[in-house]
């Protein structure tokens, strides 16, 4: 017994000694690694002006051409490493995701709410993701296809004959669908109040975080408080009625471990934020690309008319679109896929290294921001021949792994992607079978706000088309 104890102690002592030797050696070894190539620009300002004085994608593409698929820079006061190969994106977002935490400006965190899903890693994040995915998986959203259809038809009818700003109108459509997915049919009761507060809140997203009366930020914070009060009222009514709901609020309230009211409010505001402008921007780009590619528009229209014809021929009285119908739209689905690639509205995302990390012989220092550049990967001719060409047929063959990430990848990838695709298909069904549109004015420019958008939000005039 004594021998075993002595041997064990000896073993532990030796192991501790080796670990002692090894630990500083391994971190020193990392610290001695070179940083990726690139320039950090001017002290503090870094290369912020170079990034923002031109189309940011030109900045990323020219850096990649000069330094390769991993390079360093310094923007908005932060040292950054930008990566633009599928392997590096997979390393940061999937296989070593635990070494790279999500990071956002403090003002965004205050406005959306600290407890929103985007800002977390670990157990709390896993729990939230499970609840969000439960509400947005195909099984759950199958039941709201006809309600989305009603919202789409109402929107299209309200645009007819008018000169509209496509992006602004699409925002109203995607906002109403987001509310439907969160509050179910109750949404109509709260739509106007929620809309009023949310519109004030969003004006502050990119403002200076100065919380003094009169500032945009202050107004936003006030609107945020009011939003939380409206949500508290909705929660109280639901608790009183004790009914089960399959929407997002139902999923949050039905969790046995329970979310606090504050956690629910932060995540509902967060989901509206994630769902609205993203989907509205993609829809705006779809209208632009369809307008520029009449043969593609014709093919989509024909596909959608064939669905209408099949419904007319069938005996069922209810002619509303179904989930199954939306699975019979491969051409339209490819138009959506190709638009997500060409427009790449989220050109990149942000992470922060939680410790010194080695990647391909380079050091990614702890605390540095790491930006996987989705757009560069989507626009690489290695993976997408003639990358600037809008060609939905390229998706008849599945893209290579990790080369197509419009909804991100890994632990924080988009849980709303099925809903986003569904609402776009439903809107396109009614748009192409009943209407035609003309773009007003020459619209070749792109604006960033913060997503890439056709200039002036793509003003169009819509008319009915039999
Ligand atoms: C075409 C429209 C959309 C696009 C292109 C898009 C894209 C993305 C991307 C790239 C991410 C990952 C960001 C990262 O890794 O840092 C993300 C996350 C997220 N998206 Fe979407 N999204 C869209 C629509 C939606 C919709 C409709 C919803 C909700 C109904 C939604 C909810 C979310 C949420 C909650 C997250 C955070 C997930 C997490 O942190 O675990 N998105 N989205």
XYZ file of C-alpha atoms and ligand atoms in Angstrom:
509
model
C 0.000 0.000 0.000
C 2.798 2.311 1.038
C 4.611 1.491 -2.212
C 1.528 2.371 -4.253
C 1.097 5.671 -2.387
C 4.793 6.563 -2.822
C 4.697 5.675 -6.553
C 1.527 7.712 -6.995
C 3.052 10.706 -5.237
C 6.209 10.345 -7.367
C 4.080 10.151 -10.517
C 2.057 13.237 -9.528
C 5.204 15.167 -8.619
C 6.834 14.279 -11.977
C 3.652 15.138 -13.902
C 3.365 18.482 -12.102
C 7.022 19.212 -12.915
C 6.539 18.366 -16.585
C 3.334 20.375 -16.774
C 5.167 23.287 -15.162
C 7.868 23.009 -17.825
C 5.427 22.463 -20.604
C 2.861 25.179 -19.870
C 5.037 28.245 -20.186
C 6.729 26.535 -23.077
C 3.463 25.968 -24.942
C 2.115 29.492 -24.345
C 5.563 30.928 -25.117
C 5.616 28.797 -28.200
C 2.324 30.386 -29.282
C 3.474 33.874 -28.317
C 6.516 33.387 -30.553
C 4.373 32.612 -33.564
C 4.154 35.330 -36.217
C 0.994 37.341 -36.687
C -0.697 36.920 -40.078
C 0.508 39.316 -42.815
C -1.201 42.682 -43.262
C -1.048 46.232 -41.991
C -2.323 47.725 -38.729
C -2.411 51.225 -40.269
C -2.205 54.384 -38.141
C -2.053 54.245 -34.344
C -5.583 53.882 -32.908
C -7.394 54.812 -36.177
C -5.859 51.797 -37.883
C -7.360 51.281 -41.339
C -10.893 52.435 -40.451
C -10.862 55.214 -43.091
C -9.646 52.883 -45.835
C -12.500 50.523 -44.953
C -15.270 53.112 -44.822
C -14.140 55.498 -47.580
C -15.035 52.917 -50.222
C -17.252 49.920 -50.723
C -16.111 47.693 -47.798
C -16.065 44.679 -50.113
C -13.399 46.367 -52.258
C -11.278 46.785 -49.094
C -11.673 43.097 -48.167
C -11.061 41.853 -51.719
C -7.933 44.003 -52.254
C -6.458 42.882 -48.909
C -7.113 39.263 -49.768
C -5.434 39.708 -53.144
C -2.376 41.236 -51.489
C -1.981 39.061 -48.376
C -3.907 35.846 -48.994
C -6.818 34.307 -47.125
C -5.720 35.313 -43.598
C -4.555 38.844 -42.837
C -4.458 41.340 -39.994
C -5.832 44.873 -39.904
C -7.042 47.398 -37.319
C -10.526 48.906 -37.547
C -12.757 50.914 -35.183
C -10.141 50.773 -32.447
C -9.749 46.969 -32.568
C -6.962 44.793 -33.918
C -8.580 42.237 -36.231
C -7.763 39.133 -38.168
C -9.795 38.559 -41.297
C -10.177 35.134 -42.781
C -11.572 34.202 -46.159
C -11.021 30.490 -46.733
C -13.745 27.865 -46.105
C -11.324 25.933 -43.839
C -10.542 28.947 -41.660
C -14.243 29.877 -41.406
C -15.022 26.314 -40.301
C -12.183 26.448 -37.738
C -13.534 29.667 -36.159
C -17.284 29.007 -36.392
C -17.522 25.241 -35.985
C -14.589 23.088 -34.889
C -12.972 25.619 -32.492
C -16.080 27.730 -31.870
C -15.448 27.578 -28.103
C -12.228 29.580 -28.605
C -14.045 32.425 -30.377
C -16.865 34.227 -28.577
C -19.449 36.434 -30.303
C -18.759 40.142 -29.860
C -20.844 43.250 -30.506
C -20.550 46.974 -29.722
C -21.739 47.719 -26.161
C -24.490 50.041 -27.483
C -26.044 47.164 -29.438
C -25.987 44.964 -26.375
C -27.755 47.634 -24.314
C -30.423 48.120 -26.922
C -31.218 44.533 -27.769
C -30.741 43.470 -24.162
C -27.801 41.695 -22.529
C -29.633 38.385 -22.307
C -30.309 38.058 -26.043
C -29.061 34.861 -27.685
C -26.376 36.521 -29.880
C -24.161 37.539 -26.962
C -23.837 34.151 -25.243
C -21.837 30.928 -25.284
C -22.245 27.763 -23.207
C -25.263 26.417 -21.300
C -27.499 29.507 -21.469
C -26.903 29.763 -25.217
C -27.677 26.048 -25.747
C -30.925 26.395 -23.792
C -32.029 29.464 -25.786
C -31.159 27.847 -29.108
C -33.258 24.809 -28.268
C -36.258 27.062 -27.517
C -35.788 29.214 -30.617
C -35.280 26.223 -32.923
C -38.414 24.567 -31.494
C -40.481 27.521 -32.736
C -38.784 27.886 -36.142
C -38.259 24.286 -37.239
C -40.302 23.113 -40.262
C -42.757 21.173 -38.052
C -43.728 24.418 -36.255
C -43.803 26.854 -39.173
C -45.758 24.477 -41.437
C -48.876 25.657 -39.609
C -48.480 29.328 -40.416
C -48.089 29.125 -44.211
C -51.623 30.394 -44.893
C -51.226 33.234 -42.350
C -47.991 34.290 -44.043
C -49.933 34.157 -47.311
C -52.525 36.578 -45.932
C -49.782 38.997 -44.852
C -48.112 38.703 -48.299
C -51.365 39.358 -50.154
C -52.234 42.345 -47.956
C -48.800 43.826 -48.573
C -48.908 43.332 -52.351
C -52.402 44.797 -52.622
C -51.316 47.861 -50.668
C -48.396 48.461 -53.090
C -50.431 48.196 -56.293
C -50.328 51.285 -58.514
C -48.052 53.181 -56.090
C -44.432 54.244 -56.321
C -42.888 52.357 -53.426
C -39.513 52.029 -51.774
C -39.116 48.245 -52.057
C -36.901 47.856 -48.986
C -39.201 49.917 -46.729
C -42.269 47.939 -47.809
C -40.450 44.619 -47.494
C -39.499 45.644 -43.955
C -43.173 46.000 -43.076
C -43.883 42.564 -44.592
C -41.010 40.830 -42.751
C -41.849 42.652 -39.499
C -45.434 41.373 -39.636
C -44.247 37.816 -40.383
C -41.753 38.026 -37.493
C -44.572 39.098 -35.135
C -46.746 36.237 -36.404
C -43.972 33.726 -35.680
C -43.464 35.188 -32.190
C -47.027 35.884 -31.030
C -49.129 33.698 -33.352
C -52.476 35.126 -34.408
C -52.468 37.432 -31.357
C -49.914 39.573 -33.187
C -52.579 41.651 -34.886
C -53.681 42.957 -31.442
C -50.254 44.380 -30.660
C -48.894 45.080 -34.157
C -49.286 48.865 -34.172
C -47.926 49.473 -30.638
C -44.986 47.129 -31.155
C -44.261 48.689 -34.528
C -44.278 52.254 -33.144
C -41.841 51.382 -30.318
C -39.608 49.179 -32.453
C -39.237 51.925 -35.102
C -38.005 54.387 -32.463
C -35.702 51.743 -30.977
C -34.049 50.894 -34.286
C -33.167 54.543 -34.976
C -30.754 54.295 -32.057
C -28.955 51.123 -33.160
C -26.121 52.968 -34.805
C -26.214 56.143 -32.707
C -23.600 57.310 -30.197
C -24.390 55.600 -26.883
C -24.997 58.876 -24.981
C -27.983 58.463 -22.706
C -28.974 62.136 -22.280
C -32.471 63.563 -22.884
C -32.921 64.513 -26.542
C -30.342 62.090 -27.964
C -31.369 59.305 -30.337
C -29.893 56.785 -27.934
C -32.018 58.114 -25.042
C -35.208 57.969 -27.149
C -34.329 54.410 -28.163
C -33.788 53.315 -24.596
C -37.176 54.800 -23.651
C -38.852 52.947 -26.534
C -37.121 49.773 -25.372
C -38.634 50.176 -21.922
C -42.075 50.670 -23.443
C -41.599 47.544 -25.585
C -40.760 45.567 -22.454
C -43.971 46.877 -20.821
C -46.099 45.780 -23.795
C -44.433 42.356 -23.642
C -45.121 42.138 -19.889
C -48.817 42.755 -20.620
C -48.867 40.008 -23.280
C -47.135 37.597 -20.874
C -49.661 38.363 -18.128
C -52.615 37.745 -20.479
C -51.151 34.425 -21.642
C -50.490 33.293 -18.074
C -54.083 34.097 -17.161
C -55.537 32.185 -20.116
C -53.235 29.183 -19.602
C -53.403 28.034 -23.241
C -50.584 26.245 -25.085
C -49.066 28.138 -28.013
C -46.683 26.782 -30.659
C -45.159 30.207 -31.436
C -41.845 31.551 -30.124
C -43.420 33.164 -27.055
C -45.125 29.832 -26.272
C -41.766 28.075 -26.574
C -40.088 30.582 -24.209
C -42.941 30.398 -21.681
C -43.264 26.615 -21.856
C -39.707 25.870 -20.784
C -39.637 23.911 -17.532
C -36.412 25.514 -16.356
C -38.065 28.842 -17.114
C -36.782 32.060 -18.588
C -37.272 35.291 -16.646
C -39.525 37.957 -18.162
C -36.429 40.037 -18.841
C -34.759 37.172 -20.712
C -37.937 36.665 -22.764
C -38.137 40.384 -23.627
C -34.460 40.593 -24.663
C -34.808 37.581 -26.920
C -38.033 38.702 -28.536
C -36.560 42.089 -29.379
C -33.428 40.236 -30.572
C -35.379 37.955 -32.899
C -37.278 40.871 -34.455
C -33.904 42.556 -35.023
C -32.417 39.404 -36.604
C -35.462 38.612 -38.725
C -36.633 41.861 -40.250
C -33.966 43.808 -42.150
C -32.058 40.696 -43.225
C -35.024 39.084 -44.971
C -36.252 42.448 -46.332
C -32.828 43.162 -47.899
C -32.722 39.760 -49.592
C -36.250 40.247 -50.974
C -35.245 43.663 -52.324
C -32.235 42.116 -54.104
C -34.460 39.348 -55.518
C -36.721 41.940 -57.154
C -33.669 43.668 -58.589
C -32.158 40.490 -60.022
C -35.470 39.194 -61.389
C -36.048 42.558 -63.081
C -32.612 42.373 -64.708
C -32.992 38.732 -65.793
C -36.322 38.398 -67.695
C -35.684 34.728 -68.597
C -35.284 33.834 -64.930
C -38.426 35.814 -64.053
C -40.299 33.934 -66.765
C -39.116 30.563 -65.419
C -40.146 31.482 -61.861
C -43.550 32.735 -63.047
C -44.153 29.524 -64.995
C -43.206 27.402 -61.986
C -45.547 29.373 -59.721
C -48.407 29.275 -62.255
C -48.094 25.502 -62.462
C -48.676 25.391 -58.705
C -51.765 27.564 -59.117
C -53.054 25.302 -61.928
C -52.521 22.168 -59.837
C -54.493 23.750 -56.987
C -57.336 24.775 -59.308
C -57.574 21.247 -60.725
C -57.672 19.619 -57.307
C -61.027 19.031 -55.613
C -60.110 20.512 -52.267
C -62.035 23.644 -51.438
C -59.219 25.267 -49.541
C -56.888 26.718 -52.174
C -54.458 28.259 -49.693
C -50.749 27.540 -50.185
C -49.409 24.677 -48.108
C -45.966 23.695 -46.853
C -45.983 20.894 -49.466
C -46.591 23.495 -52.234
C -43.541 25.455 -51.107
C -41.447 22.292 -51.540
C -42.473 22.176 -55.227
C -40.685 25.411 -56.135
C -37.105 24.365 -57.013
C -36.501 27.171 -59.540
C -37.711 29.859 -57.122
C -35.687 28.272 -54.312
C -32.548 28.487 -56.476
C -33.260 32.175 -57.188
C -33.293 32.725 -53.416
C -30.059 30.731 -52.971
C -28.266 32.629 -55.719
C -29.476 35.995 -54.410
C -28.164 35.099 -50.942
C -24.793 34.309 -52.550
C -24.441 37.270 -54.918
C -25.794 39.879 -52.514
C -24.180 38.303 -49.408
C -26.001 40.864 -47.283
C -24.066 39.787 -44.173
C -20.611 40.114 -45.745
C -18.930 38.943 -42.535
C -19.458 38.273 -38.858
C -17.453 39.102 -35.720
C -15.856 36.866 -33.126
C -13.211 37.486 -30.441
C -10.416 35.030 -29.517
C -10.831 34.022 -25.844
C -7.199 32.837 -25.660
C -4.105 32.814 -27.859
C -4.934 30.491 -30.758
C -2.643 29.011 -33.385
C -3.981 28.717 -36.916
C -1.777 27.421 -39.735
C 1.417 28.581 -38.048
C 0.034 32.062 -37.258
C -0.910 33.527 -33.897
C -4.428 34.813 -33.334
C -3.847 36.740 -30.079
C -6.336 36.640 -27.195
C -8.760 39.597 -27.362
C -8.315 40.194 -31.095
C -11.429 40.276 -33.274
C -11.723 37.588 -35.914
C -13.898 38.210 -38.967
C -14.897 35.319 -41.251
C -15.536 37.056 -44.605
C -18.572 35.239 -46.026
C -18.784 37.454 -49.067
C -15.196 36.797 -50.155
C -15.852 33.044 -50.035
C -19.157 33.431 -51.918
C -17.410 35.519 -54.579
C -14.383 33.279 -55.075
C -14.091 31.864 -58.592
C -12.500 28.750 -57.029
C -15.931 27.765 -55.720
C -18.369 29.718 -57.904
C -17.255 30.157 -61.543
C -17.992 33.670 -62.894
C -18.894 34.731 -59.352
C -20.368 38.130 -60.292
C -22.897 36.553 -62.654
C -26.445 35.982 -61.318
C -27.016 32.379 -62.321
C -29.467 30.406 -60.155
C -28.833 27.242 -62.189
C -25.407 26.892 -60.526
C -27.297 25.572 -57.472
C -28.515 22.547 -59.435
C -25.266 21.115 -58.051
C -24.716 21.446 -54.294
C -21.872 23.831 -53.356
C -18.678 22.381 -51.816
C -18.748 22.086 -47.999
C -18.235 25.361 -46.098
C -18.220 27.472 -49.266
C -21.826 28.672 -48.935
C -22.774 30.255 -45.600
C -25.489 32.894 -46.078
C -26.964 31.774 -42.746
C -23.596 31.369 -41.007
C -22.209 28.096 -39.739
C -21.857 26.223 -36.449
C -23.166 27.049 -32.988
C -24.531 30.505 -33.846
C -25.837 29.753 -37.352
C -29.249 31.201 -38.185
C -32.125 29.373 -36.474
C -34.629 31.400 -38.559
C -33.390 30.255 -41.974
C -36.395 28.006 -42.705
C -38.826 30.789 -41.850
C -36.875 33.293 -43.953
C -36.952 30.978 -46.997
C -40.632 30.175 -46.459
C -41.788 33.792 -46.317
C -39.733 34.649 -49.416
C -41.257 31.736 -51.377
C -44.796 32.719 -50.373
C -44.306 36.369 -51.317
C -42.681 35.418 -54.645
C -45.570 33.061 -55.454
C -48.119 35.883 -55.293
C -45.837 38.561 -56.702
C -44.899 36.678 -59.874
C -48.327 35.205 -60.607
C -50.276 38.446 -60.148
C -47.975 41.428 -60.620
C -45.206 43.026 -62.676
C -42.964 45.890 -61.587
C -40.712 48.534 -63.110
C -37.751 50.075 -61.373
C -38.021 53.871 -61.236
C -34.823 55.793 -62.055
C -31.384 54.401 -62.856
C -30.516 52.182 -59.904
C -27.090 50.688 -60.287
C -25.551 51.849 -57.022
C -25.338 50.026 -53.734
C -25.898 51.554 -50.303
C -24.834 50.147 -46.941
C -27.146 50.605 -44.035
C -25.663 48.359 -42.556
C -26.621 45.630 -45.044
C -25.825 46.023 -48.722
C -28.934 47.294 -50.525
C -29.808 48.486 -54.037
C -29.536 52.265 -54.159
C -32.444 54.175 -52.526
C -34.027 50.895 -51.441
C -35.033 50.146 -55.070
C -37.996 52.426 -55.899
C -40.501 50.493 -58.037
C -43.996 50.783 -59.426
C -46.140 47.686 -59.157
C -49.077 46.861 -61.423
C -51.386 43.889 -61.616
C -50.639 41.356 -64.361
C -52.946 38.615 -65.435
C -32.548 35.978 -45.294
C -32.628 36.298 -44.038
C -31.600 35.994 -42.990
C -30.243 35.921 -43.106
C -29.401 36.147 -44.356
C -29.723 35.584 -41.789
C -28.383 35.382 -41.504
C -27.906 35.029 -40.252
C -26.519 34.736 -39.965
C -25.371 34.783 -40.974
C -26.442 34.453 -38.642
C -25.180 34.040 -37.882
C -24.384 35.233 -37.411
C -23.101 34.827 -36.732
O -22.664 33.689 -36.789
O -22.498 35.736 -36.125
C -27.766 34.573 -38.076
C -28.077 34.382 -36.744
C -29.351 34.500 -36.238
N -30.520 34.678 -36.942
Fe -30.661 34.937 -38.932
N -30.774 35.475 -40.910
C -31.942 35.702 -41.610
C -33.229 35.651 -41.122
C -33.571 35.346 -39.823
C -34.911 35.174 -39.331
C -36.177 35.267 -40.194
C -34.815 34.936 -37.985
C -35.903 34.677 -36.971
C -37.127 34.431 -37.240
C -33.410 34.942 -37.633
C -32.914 34.758 -36.372
C -31.566 34.672 -36.058
C -31.060 34.513 -34.700
C -31.896 34.473 -33.432
C -29.671 34.402 -34.812
C -28.661 34.233 -33.654
C -28.381 32.755 -33.418
C -27.370 32.486 -32.318
O -26.633 33.391 -31.916
O -27.330 31.320 -31.866
N -32.685 35.188 -38.775
N -28.642 34.906 -39.090
